[in-house]
Amino acid sequence: MEDGELATRPATIGELRQRLRSMGEPWTVPARFSDDDPLPDLPPQLVDPGHVKGLRAVNTREEFEAILREAPPVNPFLAARWRELGAAVPGAAEGTPEGAGTPAPGQDVPEWGVG
Amino acid sequence: MSAPSVDWRNRFGRAWITSVRDQDGTSNCWAFAATALVEAMVRIDHFLWSSRSEGDMVHGVGKQSWDFGNLGEAITFVEENGLADPDCFPFGVAAALYTAQESNQSVTFLSPTPDRQGRTVRLAAGASVSLTDPALKKQHLDQVGPMATMITPPVDFGFLGSQVYMPTTTVLGPAHALLVVGYDDPGRYWIVKNSIGTGWGVQGFGKISYDANLLEPAGFAGLLPGTTNPDPWCRRRMRNGALIQGSNGAARNNFELFVRRGMNIEHWYRENSTAAFTWNLVGNVRSADPWRDTFHDDALDGAAAVQSSFNRNYELVYRTTFGQMRHVFFNQTSGWWEDGTLFGPGNPIGIAGFVQSNRGAPGDFEAVVVDSSGIAHHWTKHNSFPWTMAPGTWYDRGVVASNVASGGPGLVQSKLGRTGVPENGTGELHYVCAQTDGRLHHYRLDASGWTYLTSFGAGADSAPCLIEGTYGAHDEIGVGDFELCVAVGGTIEHWWRYNAGLGPWTRSAVFGAGVRRVIALIQSTFATDLEIIVENQNGTYQHWWRDGGGWHPGPNI
């Protein structure tokens, strides 16, 4: 990529593809776009700095972990992950995370196994 | 220390992220990201696929399709008002009013359906956090779940195909919200779910290089574990019979059970947030209002229960000494049990098949009641305008089957036959019953009426219990398998049917002894375990559950 090119916008998909080639093709443009397609001329807009306004802002690990201690996971897989990390997880889990949801041989089609 | 890589599209061997949507040129990316966050956390907290409406959020916040918004106001809206499903208020209305709708008006999609209060996913107060430290964001992604964010990407961002995004220009496009579903430290990228259809990235998901420095400075919004409170409407296919998994208790997942003892229906609950899993008696189903004390000591058989979209009320039907079925309901506002009405054919037997269906909004109540001559009748209580019957009236919709041995909770509102999302009243009712030949017979109600589909099994001497679970579905759109349990000669048989491929019924397990009948079946939030309540031949009730290790006997209740 030429110096200063980064500060300009590619005018077309073909120009975008050319830039990607010059960068070693870190990513691809879907084939449905033709080289002649223009990139839309969208007005720039800054991120609203208040886009998470109203939510509890957490800035330190100590603060975050104190909050998490008050809200342990109910998901048994996550509870197992927390225990792996050394966190105490109160509450109940019916069955074992390792076994739960793994139907016995010849039983149900697992939900993650169907495309 | 956070995991080196996390991808909630497939973590712990399961899928946790709902389908990719298309904001269709609107400025509502913020609502799509926040809705995707709520759906993902419902799935993680409760193992439940839930379809929520971006339109409910956009218009509930008071905005239109062309309005920008932010994640803070979106999540605050859900904390204060819940988030409804697309059949309550869909996305796609260009300029919609969002006002309370009179119950005698037709559904116009200019306002949510009258039962919105009972069909929203609720959030606990203080459910959300915002993080800016990349290490904390990864910790949250690892230990809690996906997070929503808003970035200002360069103008080439919308053209990402496969591989890892790096900007080719510093010229920025408009701000855009995304759901971050994972990260990969070895590959140095974040994984995001976009909302511009499945043509972006790989099936709508993309990878963004750490070196792009797009997500690192952005605020991430997340929901804390266990703070989602799903509505019974999105659980309705996963349960049947006398047992409900509601939202009471610290983990918002207690079991509520209704069993007959003598001539009364007793309400029990199991506290699911403590390891003891104790069952506790609430009391008899009877009005506390002396002026409405019209039903008690009249139960001839067990109850079929529904937690309805009417403010999450419990609705029961049971065979009564008055020669018909009785409908009673627990009013969550007043805290009283109230009398619905008597309905159905004379001389009923067994337990009714009972669901709240897709027809109308609020959905109709549908019951299949077997009479003493073995005829299974379909009755409906029409719950919404236009009133083809007087409001509150149950009416006969014809015969489902004959030669039925006994009535049971075998009626399901299936996703099969739906035309899409919103479901718009489409979808089939399915009913399975044990007939006098000892086989289980499967019927379907579609536009042409009730039709016989198939029969399976042998020696069934009790009515089965049927659900449409989530096995076989990999997102909120997919059709899950039918799961069925039935007592045969004192043992319990578990059968299932692969619905996505309309496969045959297959028996997967035989267990237990001394069982008279199965009165409830649910797929629970315990990692999609199956749970049943059986009535034993000695008159006791017992809980059984199945995890990856098979079926386990629980305590007598």
XYZ file of C-alpha atoms in Angstrom:
672
model
C 0.000 0.000 0.000
C 1.286 3.443 -0.914
C 2.112 5.944 1.819
C -0.894 8.076 2.499
C -3.255 5.608 0.861
C -4.444 4.492 4.282
C -5.901 7.916 4.898
C -8.120 7.659 1.839
C -11.114 5.446 1.318
C -11.154 2.882 -1.467
C -13.633 4.053 -4.063
C -14.642 0.632 -5.331
C -14.593 -3.005 -4.290
C -11.877 -3.574 -6.884
C -9.725 -0.954 -5.210
C -10.433 -2.513 -1.819
C -9.358 -5.914 -3.153
C -6.197 -4.362 -4.531
C -5.366 -2.889 -1.138
C -5.974 -6.238 0.524
C -3.632 -7.926 -1.954
C -0.951 -5.397 -1.150
C -1.463 -6.152 2.572
C -1.000 -9.872 2.005
C -4.763 -10.550 1.944
C -5.518 -10.676 5.671
C -9.192 -11.021 4.731
C -11.425 -11.460 1.716
C -14.354 -9.599 0.239
C -17.352 -11.835 -0.471
C -17.533 -12.905 -4.092
C -21.023 -11.449 -4.503
C -19.489 -7.975 -4.722
C -18.093 -7.096 -8.131
C -14.964 -5.007 -8.600
C -17.043 -2.174 -10.037
C -19.289 -1.875 -6.967
C -18.673 1.409 -5.171
C -18.121 1.562 -1.436
C -21.084 3.456 -0.020
C -20.411 7.035 0.959
C -21.541 6.914 4.564
C -21.287 9.930 6.822
C -18.681 9.444 9.533
C -20.048 9.427 13.033
C -18.162 9.216 16.253
C -19.086 6.644 18.841
C -21.427 8.125 21.349
C -19.244 8.194 24.471
C -22.368 7.423 26.472
C -23.222 4.231 24.660
C -23.018 2.254 27.863
C -24.461 5.055 29.975
C -26.678 3.782 32.736
C -24.783 0.530 33.130
C -22.531 -0.140 36.085
C -19.023 0.816 34.979
C -16.363 -1.506 36.347
C -12.758 -0.522 35.962
C -10.654 -2.761 38.167
C -10.216 -6.497 38.469
C -10.869 -6.344 42.216
C -14.171 -4.585 41.669
C -15.166 -6.947 38.880
C -14.351 -10.075 40.839
C -16.264 -8.773 43.852
C -19.304 -8.366 41.607
C -18.861 -11.837 40.152
C -18.653 -13.362 43.621
C -22.164 -12.028 44.215
C -23.408 -13.515 40.953
C -22.089 -17.068 40.555
C -23.066 -18.933 37.402
C -26.101 -21.182 37.300
C -24.771 -22.857 34.173
C -22.968 -26.046 35.297
C -20.346 -25.798 32.556
C -19.477 -22.277 33.653
C -19.554 -23.349 37.274
C -16.987 -26.019 36.405
C -14.902 -23.373 34.638
C -15.039 -21.156 37.710
C -13.956 -24.031 39.930
C -11.105 -24.667 37.513
C -10.060 -21.069 38.119
C -10.255 -21.620 41.869
C -13.476 -19.734 42.512
C -16.032 -21.023 44.982
C -19.390 -21.663 43.351
C -22.334 -22.150 45.678
C -25.657 -23.541 44.511
C -26.843 -26.663 42.892
C -26.213 -28.671 39.792
C -28.294 -31.683 38.966
C -25.984 -34.072 37.194
C -22.409 -33.512 36.258
C -21.250 -30.944 33.743
C -19.094 -33.531 32.101
C -21.935 -35.900 31.561
C -24.879 -33.577 31.251
C -26.278 -33.236 27.809
C -24.342 -36.138 26.414
C -27.022 -38.674 25.599
C -26.157 -42.277 26.132
C -25.046 -44.195 23.057
C -27.872 -44.773 20.662
C -30.035 -42.163 22.285
C -31.056 -38.701 21.169
C -29.413 -36.732 18.413
C -27.427 -34.157 20.365
C -28.560 -30.622 19.725
C -25.104 -29.499 18.684
C -24.703 -32.298 16.232
C -27.207 -31.181 13.650
C -26.323 -28.594 11.077
C -6.233 -16.052 34.077
C -8.649 -16.045 31.170
C -8.715 -18.877 28.673
C -6.506 -18.319 25.609
C -9.546 -18.592 23.384
C -13.308 -18.516 23.822
C -15.975 -18.982 21.184
C -19.563 -19.115 22.400
C -20.750 -20.330 19.008
C -19.509 -23.718 20.126
C -18.346 -23.936 23.711
C -18.511 -26.906 26.079
C -19.659 -28.884 23.044
C -22.828 -26.835 22.567
C -24.185 -23.861 20.668
C -25.135 -20.770 22.701
C -25.699 -18.021 20.136
C -29.003 -17.368 18.399
C -29.355 -16.983 14.643
C -27.861 -14.045 12.754
C -30.427 -11.338 11.931
C -30.530 -8.492 9.409
C -31.227 -4.960 10.565
C -32.281 -4.310 6.983
C -30.729 -0.905 6.474
C -32.098 0.594 9.670
C -30.050 2.430 12.285
C -31.026 -0.073 14.963
C -27.759 -2.007 15.297
C -27.783 -1.124 19.000
C -31.079 -2.972 19.490
C -29.830 -5.987 17.546
C -26.658 -6.232 19.618
C -28.533 -5.823 22.914
C -31.200 -8.334 21.889
C -28.549 -10.833 20.837
C -26.938 -10.350 24.251
C -30.181 -11.094 26.102
C -30.852 -14.165 23.957
C -27.337 -15.512 24.525
C -27.522 -15.025 28.281
C -30.938 -16.718 28.483
C -29.368 -19.641 26.680
C -26.362 -19.706 29.016
C -28.360 -19.221 32.222
C -31.203 -21.578 31.366
C -30.156 -23.773 28.401
C -33.131 -22.248 26.665
C -33.428 -20.983 23.114
C -35.392 -17.765 23.221
C -36.333 -15.516 20.324
C -36.618 -11.858 21.360
C -37.770 -8.897 19.322
C -35.513 -6.032 18.311
C -38.695 -4.177 17.363
C -39.982 -4.420 20.918
C -36.753 -2.840 22.100
C -36.557 -0.109 19.446
C -40.112 1.077 19.885
C -40.193 0.405 23.604
C -37.270 2.780 23.997
C -39.338 5.269 22.029
C -37.406 5.224 18.799
C -37.955 4.417 15.160
C -36.065 2.456 12.560
C -33.980 5.474 11.566
C -32.968 6.376 15.106
C -29.570 5.712 16.576
C -29.506 4.455 20.103
C -27.094 3.113 22.641
C -26.594 -0.040 24.589
C -27.156 1.633 27.933
C -30.698 2.702 27.154
C -31.433 -0.627 25.468
C -30.388 -2.723 28.460
C -31.997 -0.327 30.911
C -35.258 -0.748 28.971
C -35.044 -4.517 29.389
C -34.251 -4.189 33.086
C -37.318 -2.019 33.572
C -39.780 -3.538 31.084
C -38.528 -6.919 29.958
C -38.093 -7.881 26.317
C -40.912 -9.499 24.366
C -40.879 -12.076 21.598
C -41.431 -11.279 17.909
C -45.029 -12.496 17.958
C -45.787 -9.973 20.683
C -44.244 -7.119 18.721
C -42.093 -7.801 15.662
C -39.182 -5.945 14.156
C -39.778 -4.350 10.796
C -42.476 -1.801 11.390
C -41.110 1.384 9.894
C -43.053 3.784 12.061
C -44.925 2.106 14.847
C -46.801 3.418 17.777
C -45.984 1.538 20.937
C -48.867 1.847 23.289
C -50.960 -0.424 25.427
C -53.451 -2.227 23.272
C -57.086 -2.618 24.200
C -57.935 -6.271 24.555
C -60.877 -5.935 22.182
C -58.769 -4.689 19.295
C -57.320 -6.817 16.561
C -53.578 -7.277 16.469
C -52.179 -4.655 14.141
C -48.512 -4.803 15.107
C -48.768 -1.145 15.997
C -48.654 -2.123 19.622
C -47.608 -5.188 21.570
C -50.131 -7.912 22.219
C -52.208 -7.543 25.382
C -50.288 -10.314 27.130
C -46.874 -8.651 26.836
C -46.484 -8.715 30.620
C -46.465 -12.499 30.541
C -44.170 -13.033 27.564
C -41.099 -10.975 28.293
C -37.672 -12.087 29.380
C -37.012 -10.054 32.501
C -33.687 -8.921 33.909
C -32.847 -8.531 37.538
C -32.124 -4.982 38.629
C -28.431 -4.253 38.379
C -27.929 -7.101 35.938
C -25.541 -5.229 33.707
C -21.943 -4.097 33.780
C -19.806 -2.086 31.383
C -16.119 -2.814 30.965
C -13.343 -1.012 29.136
C -10.224 -2.903 30.254
C -9.508 -5.541 27.558
C -8.350 -8.027 30.187
C -11.642 -7.681 32.072
C -13.583 -8.019 28.827
C -11.844 -11.322 28.174
C -12.460 -12.418 31.750
C -16.160 -11.699 31.289
C -16.243 -13.526 27.956
C -14.546 -16.510 29.572
C -16.419 -16.633 32.874
C -19.820 -15.153 32.063
C -20.749 -14.882 28.396
C -20.872 -12.690 25.282
C -20.853 -8.885 25.485
C -22.342 -6.160 23.315
C -20.262 -3.250 22.122
C -20.350 -0.261 19.815
C -17.436 0.750 17.622
C -16.739 3.140 14.776
C -15.195 0.931 12.106
C -13.566 2.064 8.872
C -15.723 2.157 5.746
C -14.462 -1.197 4.486
C -15.777 -3.059 7.543
C -19.086 -3.929 5.933
C -17.351 -5.953 3.221
C -15.608 -8.508 5.391
C -15.709 -12.034 4.070
C -13.557 -14.734 5.615
C -10.317 -14.454 7.616
C -9.352 -11.691 10.040
C -10.357 -8.062 9.537
C -7.687 -5.375 9.381
C -8.609 -1.910 8.074
C -7.407 -0.877 4.648
C -8.244 2.744 5.405
C -8.506 5.090 8.336
C -11.617 6.732 6.904
C -14.360 5.888 9.363
C -17.894 4.761 8.679
C -20.860 5.123 10.995
C -20.886 3.803 14.543
C -22.013 0.217 14.729
C -23.004 -2.170 17.510
C -21.998 -5.831 17.610
C -22.152 -8.822 19.906
C -18.701 -10.055 20.875
C -18.961 -13.849 21.155
C -15.328 -14.693 21.767
C -11.651 -14.066 21.181
C -8.540 -15.961 20.213
C -5.222 -14.910 21.700
C -3.036 -17.171 19.517
C -4.675 -15.796 16.389
C -4.947 -12.280 17.915
C -8.581 -11.589 17.036
C -12.029 -10.994 18.509
C -15.041 -12.933 17.226
C -18.194 -10.901 16.670
C -21.799 -11.491 15.593
C -23.023 -8.823 13.199
C -26.601 -7.939 12.278
C -26.430 -7.378 8.536
C -27.380 -10.882 7.480
C -25.436 -14.069 6.919
C -23.590 -12.657 3.893
C -21.182 -10.720 6.106
C -18.078 -12.511 7.361
C -18.691 -16.227 7.659
C -22.417 -16.779 8.083
C -22.735 -13.404 9.776
C -19.813 -13.840 12.196
C -16.464 -12.122 11.735
C -12.990 -11.983 13.203
C -11.446 -8.601 14.037
C -7.704 -8.366 14.538
C -6.365 -7.071 17.827
C -4.058 -4.976 15.645
C -7.069 -3.114 14.219
C -7.531 -1.677 17.726
C -11.272 -1.349 17.192
C -12.638 -3.254 20.147
C -9.853 -2.588 22.616
C -10.891 0.992 23.485
C -14.643 0.404 23.183
C -16.945 -0.065 26.137
C -18.416 -3.568 26.396
C -21.812 -4.214 27.981
C -22.552 -7.538 29.654
C -25.149 -9.209 31.829
C -24.143 -10.912 35.056
C -24.700 -14.645 35.530
C -28.149 -15.772 36.526
C -29.832 -12.423 36.012
C -32.105 -13.436 33.132
C -35.631 -14.498 33.931
C -37.237 -16.162 30.905
C -40.962 -16.206 30.340
C -43.105 -19.333 30.213
C -44.041 -18.608 26.611
C -40.535 -19.430 25.421
C -40.429 -22.550 27.606
C -43.847 -23.802 26.617
C -42.855 -26.553 24.238
C -40.326 -28.024 26.641
C -42.790 -29.131 29.269
C -46.089 -30.908 29.688
C -48.335 -32.263 32.388
C -48.257 -31.537 36.082
C -44.764 -30.001 36.333
C -43.672 -26.469 35.427
C -40.202 -24.991 35.572
C -41.049 -21.419 36.424
C -38.991 -18.470 37.531
C -39.388 -18.526 41.293
C -36.382 -19.033 43.536
C -32.938 -17.532 43.708
C -31.879 -19.169 40.454
C -35.208 -18.301 38.796
C -35.805 -21.917 37.893
C -37.848 -23.596 40.621
C -40.068 -26.537 39.799
C -43.793 -26.120 40.477
C -45.784 -29.337 40.747
C -49.529 -29.981 40.947
C -50.609 -33.450 42.158
C -53.880 -34.900 43.327
C -54.110 -35.946 46.961
C -57.528 -37.251 47.936
C -60.037 -34.979 46.266
C -57.766 -31.949 46.065
C -54.934 -30.704 43.888
C -51.838 -29.873 45.903
C -49.241 -27.335 44.824
C -45.638 -28.305 45.566
C -42.401 -26.612 44.603
C -38.764 -27.662 44.504
C -36.200 -25.041 45.460
C -33.602 -25.439 42.730
C -31.010 -22.969 43.945
C -29.848 -25.157 46.809
C -28.120 -28.492 46.552
C -30.672 -30.153 48.824
C -33.346 -29.894 46.120
C -36.085 -30.073 48.718
C -39.730 -30.424 47.718
C -42.085 -28.224 49.714
C -45.855 -28.170 49.966
C -47.466 -24.821 49.198
C -51.005 -25.987 49.884
C -54.226 -26.962 48.222
C -55.364 -25.324 45.021
C -58.266 -23.376 46.479
C -59.332 -19.768 46.457
C -58.325 -17.725 49.485
C -61.218 -15.411 48.744
C -64.274 -16.707 50.646
C -66.531 -15.209 47.988
C -64.811 -17.253 45.275
C -64.382 -20.516 47.149
C -66.103 -22.462 44.406
C -63.684 -25.332 43.860
C -62.121 -27.769 46.295
C -62.625 -31.396 47.227
C -63.778 -32.010 43.643
C -60.722 -33.509 41.908
C -61.257 -36.982 40.497
C -57.900 -37.112 38.750
C -54.585 -35.301 38.381
C -54.126 -31.880 36.843
C -52.515 -30.743 33.627
C -50.778 -27.404 34.135
C -49.699 -24.501 31.949
C -47.882 -21.332 32.948
C -49.567 -18.965 30.543
C -48.733 -15.680 28.892
C -51.438 -14.111 31.072
C -48.957 -12.532 33.462
C -47.300 -15.922 33.993
C -50.415 -17.256 35.712
C -50.628 -20.973 36.475
C -53.558 -22.555 34.647
C -54.815 -26.013 35.612
C -57.413 -28.333 34.169
C -58.555 -31.457 35.994
C -61.423 -33.923 36.027
C -63.978 -32.841 38.563
C -66.919 -34.347 40.394
C -69.131 -32.078 38.300
C -68.828 -34.506 35.370
C -66.529 -32.362 33.210
C -63.054 -30.859 33.253
C -62.522 -27.789 35.420
C -60.209 -24.909 34.501
C -58.769 -22.912 37.400
C -55.951 -20.395 37.390
C -53.590 -18.749 39.853
C -53.691 -14.988 39.460
C -50.119 -13.780 39.975
C -51.361 -10.264 40.715
C -53.884 -11.091 43.411
C -52.169 -14.242 44.652
C -55.478 -16.083 44.505
C -56.623 -19.187 42.733
C -59.684 -18.400 40.671
C -62.291 -20.502 38.905
C -62.147 -20.592 35.117
C -65.086 -22.759 34.212
C -66.272 -26.275 33.578
C -65.747 -27.445 30.021
C -65.326 -30.445 27.783
C -67.287 -33.596 27.091
C -69.316 -35.351 29.758
C -67.764 -38.252 31.626
C -64.107 -37.492 30.898
C -61.363 -39.905 31.898
C -57.697 -39.369 32.761
C -55.691 -36.195 32.438
C -56.265 -33.657 29.670
C -53.734 -32.729 27.045
C -53.468 -28.995 27.718
C -51.364 -26.255 26.079
C -51.446 -22.567 25.209
C -51.207 -22.562 21.444
C -50.027 -20.203 18.720
C -53.547 -19.289 17.634
C -54.275 -15.667 18.442
C -52.534 -13.385 20.871
C -52.811 -14.180 23.713
C -52.678 -17.729 22.439
C -55.708 -19.939 22.800
C -55.916 -22.670 25.390
C -56.207 -26.056 23.706
C -57.277 -29.240 25.458
C -57.699 -32.805 24.293
C -60.096 -34.600 26.630
C -60.914 -38.305 26.408
C -64.410 -39.420 27.379
C -65.461 -42.744 28.872
C -66.273 -44.146 25.443
C -62.687 -43.620 24.306
C -63.275 -40.589 22.098
C -60.612 -37.862 22.309
C -62.211 -34.442 21.877
C -60.422 -31.211 21.024
C -61.666 -28.183 22.978
C -60.457 -24.614 22.716
C -60.759 -21.496 24.829
C -60.375 -18.585 22.460
C -58.281 -15.968 24.215
C -58.144 -13.016 21.860
C -60.037 -10.773 19.477
C -61.832 -11.366 17.111
C -64.271 -13.091 19.427
C -65.762 -15.886 17.385
C -67.091 -17.127 20.710
C -67.990 -15.148 23.787
C -64.782 -14.302 25.679
C -63.906 -17.041 28.112
C -65.953 -19.706 26.360
C -64.531 -23.162 25.805
C -65.910 -24.787 22.669
C -65.780 -28.170 20.958
C -63.552 -28.370 17.866
C -64.181 -31.968 16.969
C -62.800 -35.445 17.420
C -59.088 -36.206 17.454
C -59.203 -39.982 17.786
C -61.297 -42.893 18.962
C -60.497 -46.107 20.854
C -58.321 -44.125 23.216
C -57.531 -45.993 26.402
C -57.002 -42.992 28.668
C -56.359 -39.273 28.550
C -52.908 -37.888 29.209
C -50.609 -34.908 28.695
C -49.807 -35.821 25.111
C -50.665 -32.541 23.361
C -47.902 -30.231 22.039
C -47.814 -26.977 20.081
C -45.018 -27.862 17.681
C -42.684 -25.688 15.666
C -43.383 -28.047 12.777
C -45.496 -26.350 10.148
C -44.462 -22.840 11.103
C -43.943 -20.413 8.270
C -41.172 -18.484 10.017
C -40.434 -16.061 12.835
C -42.704 -14.400 13.901
C -44.768 -17.546 13.904
C -47.958 -15.569 13.220
C -50.247 -18.284 14.492
C -48.796 -21.026 12.301
C -47.549 -24.410 13.458
C -49.118 -27.777 14.103
C -50.630 -29.328 17.177
C -49.448 -32.883 17.803
C -51.130 -35.416 20.066
C -49.963 -38.868 21.094
C -52.219 -41.255 23.003
C -52.336 -44.912 24.009
C -55.173 -46.680 22.269
C -56.979 -49.870 23.130
C -54.641 -51.902 20.921
C -51.827 -51.064 23.337
C -49.955 -48.982 20.770
C -49.119 -45.296 20.897
C -50.880 -43.379 18.145
C -49.584 -40.061 16.851
C -51.961 -37.427 15.396
C -51.400 -33.977 13.890
C -53.642 -30.960 13.504
C -52.799 -28.847 10.488
C -54.930 -26.714 8.205
C -56.814 -29.780 6.989
C -57.800 -30.974 10.455
C -56.673 -33.806 12.709
C -54.952 -36.626 10.857
C -53.405 -39.895 11.976
C -49.641 -40.044 11.376
C -48.273 -43.273 12.777
C -48.294 -45.725 15.642
C -45.464 -47.218 17.643
C -44.699 -49.230 20.754
C -46.700 -52.062 22.289
C -48.397 -52.908 25.537
C -48.977 -49.321 26.614
C -51.441 -49.435 29.477
C -51.306 -45.758 30.410
C -51.350 -42.382 28.696
C -48.015 -40.909 27.515
C -46.512 -37.509 28.228
C -45.070 -35.616 25.242
C -42.830 -32.552 24.776
C -40.936 -30.899 21.937
C -37.478 -30.392 23.411
C -34.283 -28.832 22.100
C -32.277 -31.869 21.075
C -31.960 -31.718 17.321
C -32.153 -27.909 17.208
C -28.975 -25.857 17.070
C -30.559 -22.429 17.509
C -33.843 -20.788 18.420
C -35.294 -21.424 14.970
C -34.638 -25.137 14.678
C -37.303 -27.706 15.460
C -36.402 -29.871 18.439
C -37.117 -33.547 18.835
C -40.256 -34.964 20.368
C -39.555 -36.693 23.683
C -42.141 -39.020 25.161
C -42.355 -41.077 28.338
C -45.024 -43.664 29.018
C -45.594 -46.375 31.591
C -45.799 -49.854 30.096
C -46.424 -52.809 32.380
C -45.122 -50.910 35.394
C -41.906 -49.698 33.764
C -41.207 -46.396 32.028
C -40.331 -46.211 28.353
C -38.611 -43.167 26.859
C -39.235 -42.586 23.146
C -38.061 -39.797 20.856
C -38.537 -38.639 17.277
C -36.004 -36.613 15.263
C -38.258 -33.818 14.050
C -35.831 -31.917 11.836
C -35.741 -34.969 9.602
C -39.225 -36.275 10.462
C -37.598 -39.483 11.571
C -39.338 -42.514 13.064
C -40.151 -42.921 16.737
C -37.302 -44.663 18.542
C -37.292 -46.156 22.009
C -34.159 -45.157 23.890
C -34.596 -46.471 27.413
C -36.696 -48.641 29.719
C -36.414 -48.039 33.446
C -38.271 -48.006 36.748
C -40.758 -50.436 38.282
C -44.166 -50.233 39.851
C -45.118 -47.181 37.839
C -48.775 -46.515 37.056
C -48.365 -43.573 34.687
C -46.199 -40.600 33.754
C -47.889 -37.333 34.669
C -45.213 -34.804 33.704
C -42.174 -34.423 31.454
C -39.927 -31.396 31.067
C -36.570 -30.565 29.580
C -35.028 -28.559 32.362
C -32.467 -25.823 32.765
C -30.132 -28.401 34.290
C -28.100 -28.782 31.121
C -31.195 -29.903 29.202
C -31.779 -32.874 31.474
C -35.111 -34.588 31.037
C -37.224 -34.711 34.190
C -40.404 -36.685 34.765
C -42.923 -37.096 37.544
C -44.571 -40.492 37.767
C -47.509 -41.776 39.741
C -46.550 -45.132 41.205
C -48.899 -48.062 41.561
C -48.768 -47.610 45.342
C -50.131 -44.075 44.998
C -46.880 -42.195 45.595
C -45.406 -39.621 43.245
C -41.761 -39.866 42.252
C -39.313 -37.694 40.380
C -36.922 -39.203 37.813
C -34.310 -37.333 35.774
C -31.929 -38.087 32.941
C -28.504 -36.632 32.288
C -25.632 -37.987 30.244
C -25.375 -40.870 32.671
C -28.886 -42.096 32.021
C -32.075 -42.050 34.071
C -31.864 -41.617 37.832
C -34.591 -42.096 40.427
C -35.317 -39.050 42.510
C -37.225 -38.904 45.758
C -40.845 -39.626 46.396
C -42.722 -36.387 46.785
